[in-house]
XYZ file of C-alpha atoms in Angstrom:
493
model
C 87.333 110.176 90.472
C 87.690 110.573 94.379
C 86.441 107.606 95.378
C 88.855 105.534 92.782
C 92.126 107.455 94.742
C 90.857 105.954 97.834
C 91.369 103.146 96.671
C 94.320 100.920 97.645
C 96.548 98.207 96.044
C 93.873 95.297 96.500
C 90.969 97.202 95.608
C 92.310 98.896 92.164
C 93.977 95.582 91.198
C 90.303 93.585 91.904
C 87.856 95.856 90.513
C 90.096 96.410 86.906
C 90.018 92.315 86.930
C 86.258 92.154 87.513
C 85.062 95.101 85.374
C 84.223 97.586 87.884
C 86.489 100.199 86.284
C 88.822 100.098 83.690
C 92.774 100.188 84.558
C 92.330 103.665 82.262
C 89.859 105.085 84.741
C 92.140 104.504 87.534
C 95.252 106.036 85.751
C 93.360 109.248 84.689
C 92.314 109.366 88.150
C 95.482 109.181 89.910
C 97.243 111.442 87.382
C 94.619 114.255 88.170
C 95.114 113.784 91.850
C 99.067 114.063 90.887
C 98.406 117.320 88.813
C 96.470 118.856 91.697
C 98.955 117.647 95.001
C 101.675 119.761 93.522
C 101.940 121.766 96.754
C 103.349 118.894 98.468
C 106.388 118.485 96.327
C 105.760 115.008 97.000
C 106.784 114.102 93.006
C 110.184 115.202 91.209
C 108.861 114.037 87.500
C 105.176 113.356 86.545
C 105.156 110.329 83.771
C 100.937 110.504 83.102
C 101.822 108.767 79.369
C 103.992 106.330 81.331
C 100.249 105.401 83.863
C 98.491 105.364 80.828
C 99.895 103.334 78.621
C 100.558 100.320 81.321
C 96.477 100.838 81.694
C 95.983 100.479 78.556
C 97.844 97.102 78.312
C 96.112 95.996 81.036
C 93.088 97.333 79.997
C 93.685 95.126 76.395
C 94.424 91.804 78.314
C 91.583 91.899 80.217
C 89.919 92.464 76.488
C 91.603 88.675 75.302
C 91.263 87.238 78.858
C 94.816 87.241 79.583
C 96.647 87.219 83.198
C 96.592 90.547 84.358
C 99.670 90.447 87.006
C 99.646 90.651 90.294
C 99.385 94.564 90.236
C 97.538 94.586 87.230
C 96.144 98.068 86.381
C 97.738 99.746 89.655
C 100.024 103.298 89.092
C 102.391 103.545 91.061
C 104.850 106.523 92.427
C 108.576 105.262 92.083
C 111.237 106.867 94.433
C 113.771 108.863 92.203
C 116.378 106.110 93.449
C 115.241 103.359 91.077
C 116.883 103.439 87.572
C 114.111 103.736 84.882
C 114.709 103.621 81.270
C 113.991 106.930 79.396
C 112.549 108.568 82.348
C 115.522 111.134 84.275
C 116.449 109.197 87.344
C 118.619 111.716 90.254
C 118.391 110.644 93.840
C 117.479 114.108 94.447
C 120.829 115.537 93.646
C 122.341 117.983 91.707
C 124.848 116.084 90.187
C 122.603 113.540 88.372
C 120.257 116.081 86.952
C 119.292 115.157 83.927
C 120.912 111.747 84.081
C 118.338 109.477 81.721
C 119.063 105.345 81.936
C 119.207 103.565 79.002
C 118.676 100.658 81.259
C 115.815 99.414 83.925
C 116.054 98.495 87.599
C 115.484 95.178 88.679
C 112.545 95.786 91.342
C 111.107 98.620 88.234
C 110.628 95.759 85.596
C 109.257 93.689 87.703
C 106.736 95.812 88.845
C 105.843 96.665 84.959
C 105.888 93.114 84.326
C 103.085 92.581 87.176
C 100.964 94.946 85.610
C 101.905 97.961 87.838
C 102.235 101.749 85.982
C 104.368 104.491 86.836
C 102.582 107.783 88.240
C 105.689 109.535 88.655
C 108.989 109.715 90.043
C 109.146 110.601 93.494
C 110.845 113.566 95.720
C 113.379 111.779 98.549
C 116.399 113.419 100.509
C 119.611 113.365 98.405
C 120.778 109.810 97.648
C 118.545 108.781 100.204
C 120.376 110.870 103.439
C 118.040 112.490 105.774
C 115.394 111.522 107.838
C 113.098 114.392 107.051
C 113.399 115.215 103.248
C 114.655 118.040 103.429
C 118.244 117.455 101.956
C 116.513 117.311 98.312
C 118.203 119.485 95.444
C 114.281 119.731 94.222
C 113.327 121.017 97.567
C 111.406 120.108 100.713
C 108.599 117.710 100.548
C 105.418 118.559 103.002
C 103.247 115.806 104.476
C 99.622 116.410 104.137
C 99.124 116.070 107.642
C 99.202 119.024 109.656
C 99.784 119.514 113.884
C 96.234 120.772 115.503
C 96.282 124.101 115.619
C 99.000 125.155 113.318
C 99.378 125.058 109.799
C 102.900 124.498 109.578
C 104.613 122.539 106.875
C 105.341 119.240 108.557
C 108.392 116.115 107.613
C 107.035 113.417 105.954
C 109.771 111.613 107.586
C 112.848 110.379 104.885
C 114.452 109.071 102.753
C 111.088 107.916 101.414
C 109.092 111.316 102.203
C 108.054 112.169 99.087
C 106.581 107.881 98.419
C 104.961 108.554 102.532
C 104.004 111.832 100.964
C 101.672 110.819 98.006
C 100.672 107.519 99.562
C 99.015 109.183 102.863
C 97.639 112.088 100.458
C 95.647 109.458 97.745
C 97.699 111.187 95.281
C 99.385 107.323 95.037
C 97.869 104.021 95.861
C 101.353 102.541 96.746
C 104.734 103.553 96.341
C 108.439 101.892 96.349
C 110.970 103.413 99.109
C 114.410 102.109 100.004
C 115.881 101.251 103.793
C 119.389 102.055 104.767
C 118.825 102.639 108.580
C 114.758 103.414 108.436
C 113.958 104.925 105.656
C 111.229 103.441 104.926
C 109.566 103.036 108.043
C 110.136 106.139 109.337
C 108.402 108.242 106.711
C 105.507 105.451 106.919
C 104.833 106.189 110.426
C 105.047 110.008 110.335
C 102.660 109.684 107.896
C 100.306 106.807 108.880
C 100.951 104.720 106.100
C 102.548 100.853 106.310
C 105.743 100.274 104.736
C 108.022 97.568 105.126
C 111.695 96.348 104.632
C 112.351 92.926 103.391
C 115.314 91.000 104.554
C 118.096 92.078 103.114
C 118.672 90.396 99.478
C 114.840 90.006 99.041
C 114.700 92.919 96.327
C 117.275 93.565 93.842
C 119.674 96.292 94.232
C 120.773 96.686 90.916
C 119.374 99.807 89.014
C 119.111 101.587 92.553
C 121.291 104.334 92.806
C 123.703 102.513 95.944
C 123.448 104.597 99.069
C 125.069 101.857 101.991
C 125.756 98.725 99.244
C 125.503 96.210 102.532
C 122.181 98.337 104.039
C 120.289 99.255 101.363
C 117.004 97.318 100.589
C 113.384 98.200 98.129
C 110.401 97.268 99.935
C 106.648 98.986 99.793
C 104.803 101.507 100.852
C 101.042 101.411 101.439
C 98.297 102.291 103.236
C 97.421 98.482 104.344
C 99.313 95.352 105.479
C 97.209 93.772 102.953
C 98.972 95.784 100.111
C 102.147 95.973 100.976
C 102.547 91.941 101.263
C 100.362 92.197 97.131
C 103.250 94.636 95.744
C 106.232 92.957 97.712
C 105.633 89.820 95.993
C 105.491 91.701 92.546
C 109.245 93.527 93.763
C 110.719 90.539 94.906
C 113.000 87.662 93.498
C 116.339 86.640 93.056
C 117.894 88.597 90.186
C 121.882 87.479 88.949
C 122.584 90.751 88.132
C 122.770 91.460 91.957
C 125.516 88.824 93.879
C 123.884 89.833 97.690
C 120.712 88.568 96.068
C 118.596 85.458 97.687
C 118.266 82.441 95.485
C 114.893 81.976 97.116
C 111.064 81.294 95.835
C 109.032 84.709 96.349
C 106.304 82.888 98.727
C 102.955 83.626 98.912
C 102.440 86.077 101.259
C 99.235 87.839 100.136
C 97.595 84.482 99.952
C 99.338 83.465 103.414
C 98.164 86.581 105.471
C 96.795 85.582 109.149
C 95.967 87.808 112.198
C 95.790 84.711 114.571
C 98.728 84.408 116.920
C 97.746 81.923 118.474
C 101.221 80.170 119.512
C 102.795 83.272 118.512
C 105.529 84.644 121.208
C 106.074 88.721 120.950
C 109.519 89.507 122.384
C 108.888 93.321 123.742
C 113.082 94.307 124.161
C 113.482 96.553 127.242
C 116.509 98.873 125.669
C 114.054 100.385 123.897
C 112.730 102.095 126.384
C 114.691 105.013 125.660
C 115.214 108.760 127.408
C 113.494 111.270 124.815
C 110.938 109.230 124.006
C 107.338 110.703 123.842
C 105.090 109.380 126.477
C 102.341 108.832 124.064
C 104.985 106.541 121.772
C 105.756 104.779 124.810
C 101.531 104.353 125.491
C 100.788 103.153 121.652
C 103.661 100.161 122.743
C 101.619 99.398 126.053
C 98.545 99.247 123.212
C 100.314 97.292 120.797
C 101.170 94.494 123.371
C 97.477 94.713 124.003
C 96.329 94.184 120.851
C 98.766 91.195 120.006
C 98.237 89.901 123.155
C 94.540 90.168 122.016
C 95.394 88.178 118.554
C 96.507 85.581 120.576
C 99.900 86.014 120.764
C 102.120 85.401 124.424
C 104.268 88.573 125.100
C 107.824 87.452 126.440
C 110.743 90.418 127.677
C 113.492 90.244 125.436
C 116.809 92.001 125.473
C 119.101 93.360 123.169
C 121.918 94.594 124.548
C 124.168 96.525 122.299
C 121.123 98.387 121.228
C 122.414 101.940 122.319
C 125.440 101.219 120.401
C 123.318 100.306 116.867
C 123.121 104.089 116.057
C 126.468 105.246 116.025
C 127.754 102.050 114.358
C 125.313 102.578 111.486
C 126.443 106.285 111.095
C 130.316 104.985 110.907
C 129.307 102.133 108.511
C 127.212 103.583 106.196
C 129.275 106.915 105.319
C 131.893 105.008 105.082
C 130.342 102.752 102.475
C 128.800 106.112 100.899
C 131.894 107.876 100.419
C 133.450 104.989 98.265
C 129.606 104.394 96.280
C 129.881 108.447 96.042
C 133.053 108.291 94.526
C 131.820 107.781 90.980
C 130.338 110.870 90.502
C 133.096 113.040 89.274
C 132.130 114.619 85.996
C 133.730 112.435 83.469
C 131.009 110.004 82.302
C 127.423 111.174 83.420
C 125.448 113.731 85.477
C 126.967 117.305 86.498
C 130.125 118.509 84.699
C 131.587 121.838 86.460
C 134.804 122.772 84.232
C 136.500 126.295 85.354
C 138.324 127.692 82.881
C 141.972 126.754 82.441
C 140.719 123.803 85.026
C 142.534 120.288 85.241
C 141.293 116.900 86.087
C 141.483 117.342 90.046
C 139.713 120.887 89.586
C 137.391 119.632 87.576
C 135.698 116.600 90.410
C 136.249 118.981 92.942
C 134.236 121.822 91.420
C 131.640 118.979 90.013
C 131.351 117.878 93.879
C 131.254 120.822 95.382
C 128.133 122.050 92.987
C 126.418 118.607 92.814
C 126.670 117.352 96.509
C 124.222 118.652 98.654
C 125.714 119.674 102.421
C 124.366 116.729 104.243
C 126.054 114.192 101.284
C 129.087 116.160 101.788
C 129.020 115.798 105.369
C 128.649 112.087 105.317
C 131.620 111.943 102.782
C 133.933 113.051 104.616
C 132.838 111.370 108.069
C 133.081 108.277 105.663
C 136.441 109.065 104.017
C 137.724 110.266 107.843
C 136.815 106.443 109.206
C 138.131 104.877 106.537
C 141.704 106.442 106.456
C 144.773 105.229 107.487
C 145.436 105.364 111.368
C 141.245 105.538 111.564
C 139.721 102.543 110.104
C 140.742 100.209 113.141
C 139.407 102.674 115.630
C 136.422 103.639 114.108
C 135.047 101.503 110.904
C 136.743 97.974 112.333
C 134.660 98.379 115.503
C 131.297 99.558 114.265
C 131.580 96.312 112.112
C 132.330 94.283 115.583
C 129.127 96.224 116.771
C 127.385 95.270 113.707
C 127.915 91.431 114.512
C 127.152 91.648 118.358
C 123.342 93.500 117.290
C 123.041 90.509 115.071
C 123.815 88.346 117.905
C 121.523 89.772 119.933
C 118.656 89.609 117.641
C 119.391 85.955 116.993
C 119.451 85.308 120.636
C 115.857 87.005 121.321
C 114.238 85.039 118.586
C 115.089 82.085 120.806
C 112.481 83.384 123.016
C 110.239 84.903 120.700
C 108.813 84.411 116.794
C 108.277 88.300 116.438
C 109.576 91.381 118.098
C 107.106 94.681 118.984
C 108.531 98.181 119.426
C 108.208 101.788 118.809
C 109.005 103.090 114.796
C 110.202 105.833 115.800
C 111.095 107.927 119.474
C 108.503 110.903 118.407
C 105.970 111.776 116.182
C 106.444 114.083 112.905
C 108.328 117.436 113.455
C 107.549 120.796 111.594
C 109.897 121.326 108.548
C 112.992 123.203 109.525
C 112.753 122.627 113.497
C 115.637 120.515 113.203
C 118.119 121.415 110.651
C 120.166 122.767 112.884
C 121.499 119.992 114.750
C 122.047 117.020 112.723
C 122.690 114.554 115.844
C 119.226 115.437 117.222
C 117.825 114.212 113.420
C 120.018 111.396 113.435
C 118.222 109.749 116.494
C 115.101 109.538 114.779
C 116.735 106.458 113.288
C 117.424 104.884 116.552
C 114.448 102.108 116.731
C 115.199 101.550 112.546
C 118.524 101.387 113.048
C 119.333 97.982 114.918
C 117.021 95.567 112.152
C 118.628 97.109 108.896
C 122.297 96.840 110.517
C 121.362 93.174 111.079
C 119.730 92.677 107.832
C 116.190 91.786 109.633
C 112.609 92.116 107.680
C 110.559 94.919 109.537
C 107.518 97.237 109.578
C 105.408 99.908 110.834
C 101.770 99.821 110.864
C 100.283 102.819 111.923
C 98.862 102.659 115.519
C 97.138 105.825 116.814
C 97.360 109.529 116.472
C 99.269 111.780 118.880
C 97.642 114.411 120.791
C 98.671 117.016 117.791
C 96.358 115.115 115.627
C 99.668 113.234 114.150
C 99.928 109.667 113.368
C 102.069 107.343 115.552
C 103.382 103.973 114.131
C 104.223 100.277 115.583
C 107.329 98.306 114.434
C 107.334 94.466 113.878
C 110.857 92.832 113.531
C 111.144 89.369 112.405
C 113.360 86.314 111.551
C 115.599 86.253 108.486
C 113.477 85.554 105.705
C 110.292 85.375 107.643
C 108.339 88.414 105.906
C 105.229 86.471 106.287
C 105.238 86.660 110.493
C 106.148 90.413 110.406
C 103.175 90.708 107.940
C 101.164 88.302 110.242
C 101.754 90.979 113.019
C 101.299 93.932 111.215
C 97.604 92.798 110.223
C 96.505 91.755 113.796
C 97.703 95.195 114.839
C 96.082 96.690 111.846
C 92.611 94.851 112.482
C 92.504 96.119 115.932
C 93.956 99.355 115.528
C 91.472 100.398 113.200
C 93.416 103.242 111.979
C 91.105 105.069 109.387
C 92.036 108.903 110.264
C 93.070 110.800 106.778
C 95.362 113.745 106.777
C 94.228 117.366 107.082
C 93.828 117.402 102.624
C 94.313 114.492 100.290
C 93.036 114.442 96.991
């Protein structure tokens, strides 16, 4: 059973198609692996019945030689952001406890119609704000790695830490996660795990519980280049139901994979060379250029700058659009109803908020509600959107010189639970490499690089065009070839 939940995307969805192992196997597998990784916290709601029965569809197809799907016979672990029918859907929160859809996200059904199965619904920080999952109503998810010498808990990075979470520990072959401002590739490279964000309107938002409605944006989680392009295709595709989605073919881009650069340019952008980065982040970016340069590619300086300014624009634009998206949630139709006694209708959402918001939600509320007010919203939101469009400039600018553009995921490696809860600002700056591609909409990953000194994985970013997934992808697998990153955490299952 171990040696089927080391098995990724490619390899589950290959050997149930030639007869290896049965889809059923691999479920039963996975859902052990699930059962025993409880320590990690990594899963809010275990759905075994849910794994089982996809394999067993899949398992019956094969039977009739039918199409099995692009992720045919594949569990996966679904972030508790995605809406899924029957099955309690929360973002982590209080207030949505018990909340069960009647409906199906968009990205969801189409990873049930590809064949995929559902393993579970994973652990994240509360509707998807933090950066090290600790903000969860459910409580903290641990990554399985652990520093050398310590055996500290350690941040699986977030929003996404519990999908980083079971992906690095073979509890999951592949999981969904959502971007806002990082949040998937962060958790990816504290964890050593590939993950990456499509351009924005690739994947469906509708049935995901809206964080930053212009930000947010599905993508996958994986332990390989090679699976992440597999289940993006399966997510992706323009959906009606969603007006920011692209009216664009899903290409090919398992089938178009390619590690030669050769007439490649690699813009390297010189603001992000940042104070506070770790020296050894700073070294794996002197590899990376190596290792493209290696592939074939020519590296080219690029710059982009109104990069310092990226980070506080995203936290003025995002609360803001979270305290409006937030708004809903007030105890009338769904979720969390707090009703003192002899209460009225303004007692009642503020005693419903004040029990189902967690303190970090609550904090970007009211930053959100501040910058949005009257006398505020030209000072503060009205500029961060001017900020917005000159980071887009820039990027479109640099891709004049370049096809792809290299830099660090994130300014350190993972940090031990707790070390930074209290000072917010220092946790916000994680985000500050993430940051400038999701404010301009841009497709980006991490691969995972090296580990750290501590024994802790380090991970490269690729930023692309609009729209061109299959160059970031392109990168990601020349970096992954020559990286050779095969280190496992400290347990998996």
């Amino acid at each position: 059973m171990t040696e089927l939940t080391n098995l990724g995307v490619k390899a589950i969805r290959d050997g149930v198609a030639d007869g290896t192992f049965t889809a059923r196997e691999v479920a039963e597998a996975f859902n052990a692996a699930v059962a025993a990784a409880s320590e990690l916290n990594a899963f809010i709601v275990a759905t075994p019945d849910h794994a089982l029965a996809a394999a067993d569809a899949v398992d019956a197809k094969r039977a009739k030689g039918e199409d099995l799907g692009k992720m045919g016979g594949v569990p996966i672990g679904m972030k508790d952001l995605f809406a899924t029918k029957g099955v309690q859907t929360t973002a982590a929160s209080h207030i949505l406890e018990g909340f069960t859809p009647e409906y199906e996200s968009t990205v969801s059904q189409n990873l049930w119609d590809a064949g995929a199965g559902m393993l579970g619904k994973l652990n994240l920080d509360q509707f998807a704000m933090g950066s090290s999952n600790e903000t969860s109503y459910f409580g903290n998810v641990a990554s399985p790695w652990k520093k050398d010498g310590t055996n500290a808990a350690m941040s699986p990075g977030g929003s996404s830490g519990g999908s980083s979470s079971a992906v690095a520990a073979r509890i999951a072959p592949a999981a969904t996660g959502t971007d806002t401002g990082g949040s998937i590739r962060q958790p990816a490279a504290f964890t050593g795990i590939c993950g990456i964000k499509p351009t924005y309107g690739r994947c469906s938002r509708w049935g995901v519980v809206a964080f930053a409605s212009s930000l947010d944006q599905a993508g996958p989680m994986a332990r390989s280049v090679e699976d992440c392009a597999i289940m993006l295709e399966a997510m992706a595709g323009f959906d009606p139901k969603d007006a920011t989605s692209l009216q664009m073919d899903v290409p090919a881009w398992e089938a178009g994979l390619d590690a030669d650069l050769k007439g490649k340019k690699i813009g390297i952008p010189k603001e992000y060379r940042m104070d506070g980065t770790d020296e050894e982040i700073l070294k794996s970016w002197e590899q990376g250029k190596e290792w493209l340069h290696d592939a074939g590619a020519e590296i080219v300086d690029v710059s982009l700058p109104h990069t310092k300014y990226a980070l506080p624009a995203y936290y003025i634009v995002a609360p803001a659009e979270a305290s409006s998206n937030l708004a809903r949630y007030d105890g009338v139709r769904y979720g969390l109803r707090d009703l003192p006694d002899g209460a009225g209708l303004q007692d009642m959402y503020a005693a419903t908020r004040a029990a189902g918001f967690g303190d970090e939600v609550k904090r970007r509320i009211l930053i959100g509600t501040y910058v949005l007010s009257a006398g505020f919203y030209d000072a503060y939101y009205t500029q961060a959107q001017k900020i917005r469009t000159l980071v887009a400039k820039d990027f479109a600018q640099a891709f004049g010189q370049c096809d792809a553009i290299l830099a660090p995921t994130t300014p350190t490696a993972s940090f031990p639970l707790g070390s930074l809860n209290e000072d917010p600002l220092t946790m916000y700056l994680n985000d500050v490499f993430a940051v400038p591609a999701s404010l301009a909409g841009l497709p980006a990953m991490s691969v995972p690089a090296t580990l750290n000194a501590d024994g802790l994985p380090l991970g490269l970013q690729i930023v692309g065009k609009p729209f061109d997934e299959q160059g970031v992808l392109d990168t990601g697998l020349a970096i992954q070839q020559r990286a050779g990153f095969d280190a496992k955490p400290d347990k998996w299952w």
